[in-house]
Amino acid sequence: MPAAALDLKETILALKKERNAVILAHNYQTGDIQDIADYVGDSLGLAYHAKETDADVIAFCGVHFMAETAKIVNPGKIVVLPDKDAGCSLEQSCPGPELEAFLQAHAEKNYYVIAYINCSAHVKALCDVICTSGNAVKIVNKAPADRPILFVPDANLGAWVMEQTGRKMDLWQGSCYVHVEFTRASIGKIKEEYPEALVVAHPECTQAVRLLADEVCSTEKMIAFCRDAPVKDIIVVTESGMLHRLRKECPDKNLIAGPTDRCACADCRYMKMNTLQKLHDCLERLSPQVEMPEDIRRRAEVPLLRMLEQSR
């Protein structure tokens, strides 16, 4: 590692101590950020850690909705995000005002609204319960049987959950722009190169890709799948940052990035906006901070805490 990068790491760790901060990083962050974080995980693990931390400052290396989630359950703490523009195509696909208008227009249906955590605080505030890809099946199974479910914003995850639970749901037509770039053809082609390989895919992928997978699961469950797989070659169909963590946890496996039709480079441009330098700057300046109106925060906290309770 170059001396400048080492210096930067040391300065970040010193700032972290000085601020009594905790660094949380999502599985899709770059390797250097994952390596310096106190905890690396999926949205569910990060939500638990954010809720349970006794730090004064949470430096959230992920995208905006994740830092917002940490603020919802920690109103008294300072939550900073290295790059305030690190957004999410799923969050953008379901704007709060649109969902609010939809629910008002269909008030007679009395929807039980389940929101995938990849959404804004405004959307969370309109929901009955939140879920992640790791607990969505459990959460849907616990939904009241006498109410129709509206699942927002990811239609692919929602369709997969319907397959797993047999529960009919109305799906908001949102998607993750990274996961829908994997195609049946692109995964079929890499399978030809590695015929013995197993395929593990994230449920945000399309049904055509999910049907090719040996296992469909959240990023966190991918670790156990790869570790316990009886073969050496595993094709991993999710955002590329996950491979850094998998390679550390499963060093004896040959982990192959699932390609799209264009390249083997399924990077989320938003996740990759955070850098070590920006992490340093946000800890130094305690900015950009995540804020939201208190009434939205309070309403959004209810379905989030319901999820944490139902996931235990």
XYZ file of C-alpha atoms in Angstrom:
312
model
C 0.000 0.000 0.000
C 1.449 3.439 -0.958
C 2.628 5.641 1.948
C -0.042 8.274 1.204
C -2.827 5.694 1.514
C -1.336 4.389 4.778
C -1.172 7.937 6.160
C -4.783 8.511 5.137
C -5.862 5.308 6.879
C -4.036 6.277 10.064
C -5.547 9.776 10.014
C -9.046 8.296 9.571
C -8.521 5.946 12.533
C -7.248 8.853 14.671
C -10.245 11.001 13.689
C -12.571 8.101 14.431
C -11.160 7.837 17.947
C -11.295 11.602 18.492
C -14.937 11.806 17.363
C -16.005 8.610 19.153
C -17.231 7.470 15.763
C -18.127 4.103 14.289
C -17.531 3.355 10.593
C -20.240 1.187 9.009
C -19.772 -0.045 5.448
C -22.057 -1.867 3.053
C -20.846 -4.981 1.215
C -20.811 -3.004 -2.057
C -18.225 -0.425 -0.884
C -14.689 -0.482 -2.298
C -12.228 -2.857 -0.629
C -10.175 -0.120 1.072
C -13.304 1.225 2.805
C -14.441 -2.274 3.824
C -10.987 -2.922 5.308
C -11.097 0.143 7.581
C -14.728 -0.248 8.702
C -15.787 -1.437 12.159
C -18.558 -3.482 10.588
C -19.241 -4.574 7.007
C -22.574 -6.124 6.103
C -25.914 -6.024 4.353
C -28.747 -3.598 5.069
C -30.191 -5.752 7.872
C -26.889 -6.193 9.728
C -26.128 -2.504 9.271
C -29.553 -1.534 10.651
C -28.919 -3.637 13.789
C -25.449 -2.162 14.246
C -26.716 1.380 13.759
C -29.422 0.750 16.365
C -27.040 -0.757 18.919
C -23.956 1.461 18.634
C -22.893 3.645 21.547
C -20.738 5.876 19.327
C -21.554 9.609 19.112
C -20.958 9.713 15.356
C -21.937 7.177 12.687
C -19.904 7.449 9.481
C -22.038 5.507 7.035
C -20.212 4.247 3.960
C -23.090 3.243 1.753
C -25.796 5.158 -0.048
C -28.075 7.906 1.241
C -31.090 5.769 2.261
C -28.804 3.606 4.454
C -27.386 6.605 6.321
C -30.943 7.905 6.638
C -31.998 4.563 8.153
C -29.215 4.907 10.743
C -30.462 8.420 11.592
C -34.077 7.230 11.920
C -33.108 4.843 14.733
C -30.484 7.214 16.215
C -32.054 10.683 16.313
C -29.584 11.900 18.952
C -26.450 10.891 17.036
C -24.586 12.638 14.252
C -24.808 10.575 11.051
C -22.444 11.514 8.223
C -22.181 10.172 4.690
C -18.905 10.534 2.745
C -20.728 11.670 -0.432
C -24.168 13.258 -0.080
C -24.958 12.459 -3.737
C -24.590 8.686 -3.262
C -28.177 7.814 -4.156
C -29.945 4.635 -5.294
C -31.933 3.808 -8.428
C -34.435 1.847 -6.323
C -35.037 4.790 -4.011
C -35.498 7.055 -7.053
C -38.004 4.637 -8.601
C -40.499 5.200 -5.746
C -40.721 8.878 -4.742
C -42.582 9.491 -1.470
C -45.187 11.869 -2.966
C -46.013 9.312 -5.702
C -46.524 6.501 -3.204
C -48.608 8.793 -0.985
C -50.852 9.730 -3.931
C -51.174 6.058 -4.953
C -52.207 5.008 -1.433
C -54.768 7.826 -1.234
C -56.199 6.883 -4.649
C -56.528 3.223 -3.526
C -57.498 3.864 0.094
C -60.422 1.429 -0.188
C -57.950 -1.460 -0.600
C -56.493 -0.878 2.877
C -53.068 -2.060 1.705
C -50.565 -3.539 4.130
C -47.478 -1.803 2.766
C -44.129 -3.596 2.918
C -41.150 -1.514 1.817
C -37.776 -2.907 0.871
C -35.265 -0.901 2.913
C -33.892 0.647 -0.326
C -36.261 3.614 -0.140
C -36.443 7.120 1.316
C -37.497 8.048 4.860
C -40.703 9.509 3.361
C -41.575 6.117 1.829
C -40.695 4.284 5.065
C -43.036 6.670 6.913
C -45.931 5.507 4.670
C -45.342 1.795 5.318
C -46.437 -0.831 7.818
C -43.143 -2.698 7.923
C -39.703 -2.612 6.260
C -37.786 -5.622 4.932
C -34.371 -6.419 3.467
C -33.532 -9.122 0.940
C -32.271 -11.187 3.891
C -35.556 -11.175 5.808
C -38.227 -10.396 3.167
C -39.680 -13.931 3.148
C -40.008 -13.938 6.949
C -41.590 -10.454 6.988
C -44.132 -11.318 4.249
C -45.049 -14.551 6.030
C -45.872 -12.475 9.132
C -48.112 -10.015 7.242
C -51.819 -10.057 8.206
C -53.669 -12.623 6.095
C -56.790 -10.459 5.724
C -55.152 -7.478 3.988
C -53.758 -7.141 0.448
C -50.014 -6.427 0.347
C -48.379 -3.659 -1.638
C -44.648 -4.358 -1.980
C -42.420 -1.388 -2.845
C -40.149 -0.489 -4.619
C -38.365 -3.576 -6.067
C -40.561 -5.646 -8.382
C -37.907 -8.354 -8.879
C -37.392 -8.936 -5.161
C -41.181 -8.835 -4.702
C -41.727 -11.451 -7.435
C -39.101 -13.729 -5.853
C -40.740 -13.354 -2.428
C -44.110 -14.288 -3.967
C -42.492 -17.447 -5.399
C -41.060 -18.314 -1.963
C -44.159 -17.578 0.109
C -47.064 -18.217 -2.261
C -48.463 -14.901 -1.040
C -50.041 -12.695 -3.710
C -48.747 -9.103 -3.629
C -49.170 -6.006 -5.769
C -45.713 -4.877 -6.875
C -44.424 -1.363 -7.398
C -42.457 -1.417 -10.651
C -39.030 -0.309 -9.394
C -35.694 -2.004 -10.006
C -31.982 -1.800 -9.190
C -30.225 -0.645 -12.330
C -27.149 -2.809 -11.553
C -28.947 -6.095 -10.964
C -31.186 -5.845 -14.038
C -28.082 -5.582 -16.262
C -27.343 -9.271 -15.670
C -29.086 -11.262 -18.388
C -29.876 -14.882 -19.126
C -27.400 -14.703 -22.033
C -24.561 -13.133 -20.024
C -24.855 -15.691 -17.210
C -25.327 -18.572 -19.669
C -22.096 -17.541 -21.419
C -19.971 -17.536 -18.235
C -21.523 -20.911 -17.309
C -20.148 -22.299 -20.592
C -16.647 -21.170 -19.525
C -17.039 -22.727 -16.060
C -19.466 -25.649 -16.540
C -18.839 -27.051 -13.040
C -19.432 -23.713 -11.314
C -22.392 -23.012 -9.064
C -24.285 -19.745 -9.551
C -25.429 -17.601 -6.627
C -27.612 -14.570 -7.445
C -29.244 -11.716 -5.593
C -33.080 -11.619 -5.687
C -32.968 -8.115 -7.239
C -31.997 -9.906 -10.493
C -34.671 -10.635 -13.097
C -36.569 -13.923 -13.022
C -34.679 -15.126 -16.127
C -31.380 -14.824 -14.207
C -32.804 -16.188 -10.941
C -33.926 -19.331 -12.794
C -30.305 -19.994 -13.824
C -29.022 -19.712 -10.248
C -28.327 -22.624 -7.906
C -29.096 -20.315 -4.988
C -30.882 -16.963 -4.759
C -30.137 -15.069 -1.554
C -29.122 -11.836 0.139
C -25.489 -10.726 0.119
C -25.027 -11.892 3.725
C -26.331 -15.383 2.978
C -23.992 -15.581 -0.034
C -21.069 -15.920 2.386
C -22.329 -19.152 3.945
C -23.356 -20.481 0.512
C -19.883 -19.866 -0.965
C -18.055 -21.152 2.104
C -20.059 -24.401 2.210
C -20.332 -25.014 -1.548
C -18.915 -28.409 -2.575
C -17.180 -26.901 -5.645
C -14.295 -24.459 -6.078
C -15.774 -22.281 -8.855
C -18.691 -20.015 -7.935
C -20.247 -17.371 -10.179
C -21.446 -14.467 -8.037
C -24.291 -12.453 -9.565
C -24.480 -9.207 -7.603
C -22.688 -5.867 -7.309
C -18.915 -6.274 -7.682
C -17.995 -4.934 -4.222
C -19.341 -8.138 -2.671
C -16.429 -10.097 -4.174
C -13.906 -8.318 -1.926
C -15.654 -9.546 1.198
C -16.312 -13.021 -0.224
C -12.645 -13.451 -1.189
C -11.601 -12.597 2.373
C -14.152 -14.966 3.918
C -13.787 -17.817 1.391
C -10.099 -17.732 0.350
C -10.108 -21.296 -1.003
C -12.851 -20.602 -3.562
C -12.501 -19.256 -7.104
C -15.124 -16.509 -7.080
C -16.085 -15.284 -10.551
C -17.857 -11.979 -11.099
C -21.137 -12.534 -12.911
C -20.836 -10.519 -16.140
C -23.423 -8.300 -17.792
C -23.734 -8.257 -21.583
C -21.155 -5.452 -21.623
C -18.525 -6.436 -19.057
C -17.663 -8.240 -15.812
C -17.905 -4.939 -13.967
C -21.237 -4.707 -12.200
C -20.359 -1.597 -10.206
C -23.043 0.528 -8.590
C -21.926 4.038 -9.511
C -23.567 5.378 -6.354
C -21.872 2.922 -3.981
C -18.531 3.723 -5.585
C -18.897 7.490 -5.032
C -17.561 7.093 -1.487
C -13.754 7.105 -1.176
C -11.264 6.974 1.693
C -10.553 10.683 1.176
C -14.261 11.545 1.410
C -14.574 9.346 4.514
C -11.691 11.289 6.077
C -13.274 14.630 5.129
C -16.718 13.758 6.518
C -15.191 12.688 9.850
C -13.054 15.816 9.984
C -15.862 18.261 9.111
C -18.774 16.200 10.491
C -20.429 16.930 7.176
C -22.436 16.133 5.099
C -24.871 15.223 7.884
C -28.113 13.322 7.357
C -31.180 15.211 8.606
C -34.932 14.843 8.115
C -38.141 16.357 9.538
C -38.890 14.879 12.980
C -42.471 13.859 12.081
C -41.173 11.810 9.115
C -38.412 10.320 11.277
C -40.872 9.267 13.987
C -43.288 7.694 11.509
C -40.466 5.917 9.641
C -39.058 4.513 12.875
C -42.209 2.477 13.596
C -41.972 0.105 10.565
C -38.174 -0.103 10.952
C -38.380 -1.206 14.572
C -41.177 -3.608 13.590
C -38.769 -5.171 11.076
C -35.968 -5.503 13.646
C -38.425 -7.111 16.069
C -39.848 -9.545 13.453
C -36.365 -10.510 12.197
C -34.879 -11.658 15.474
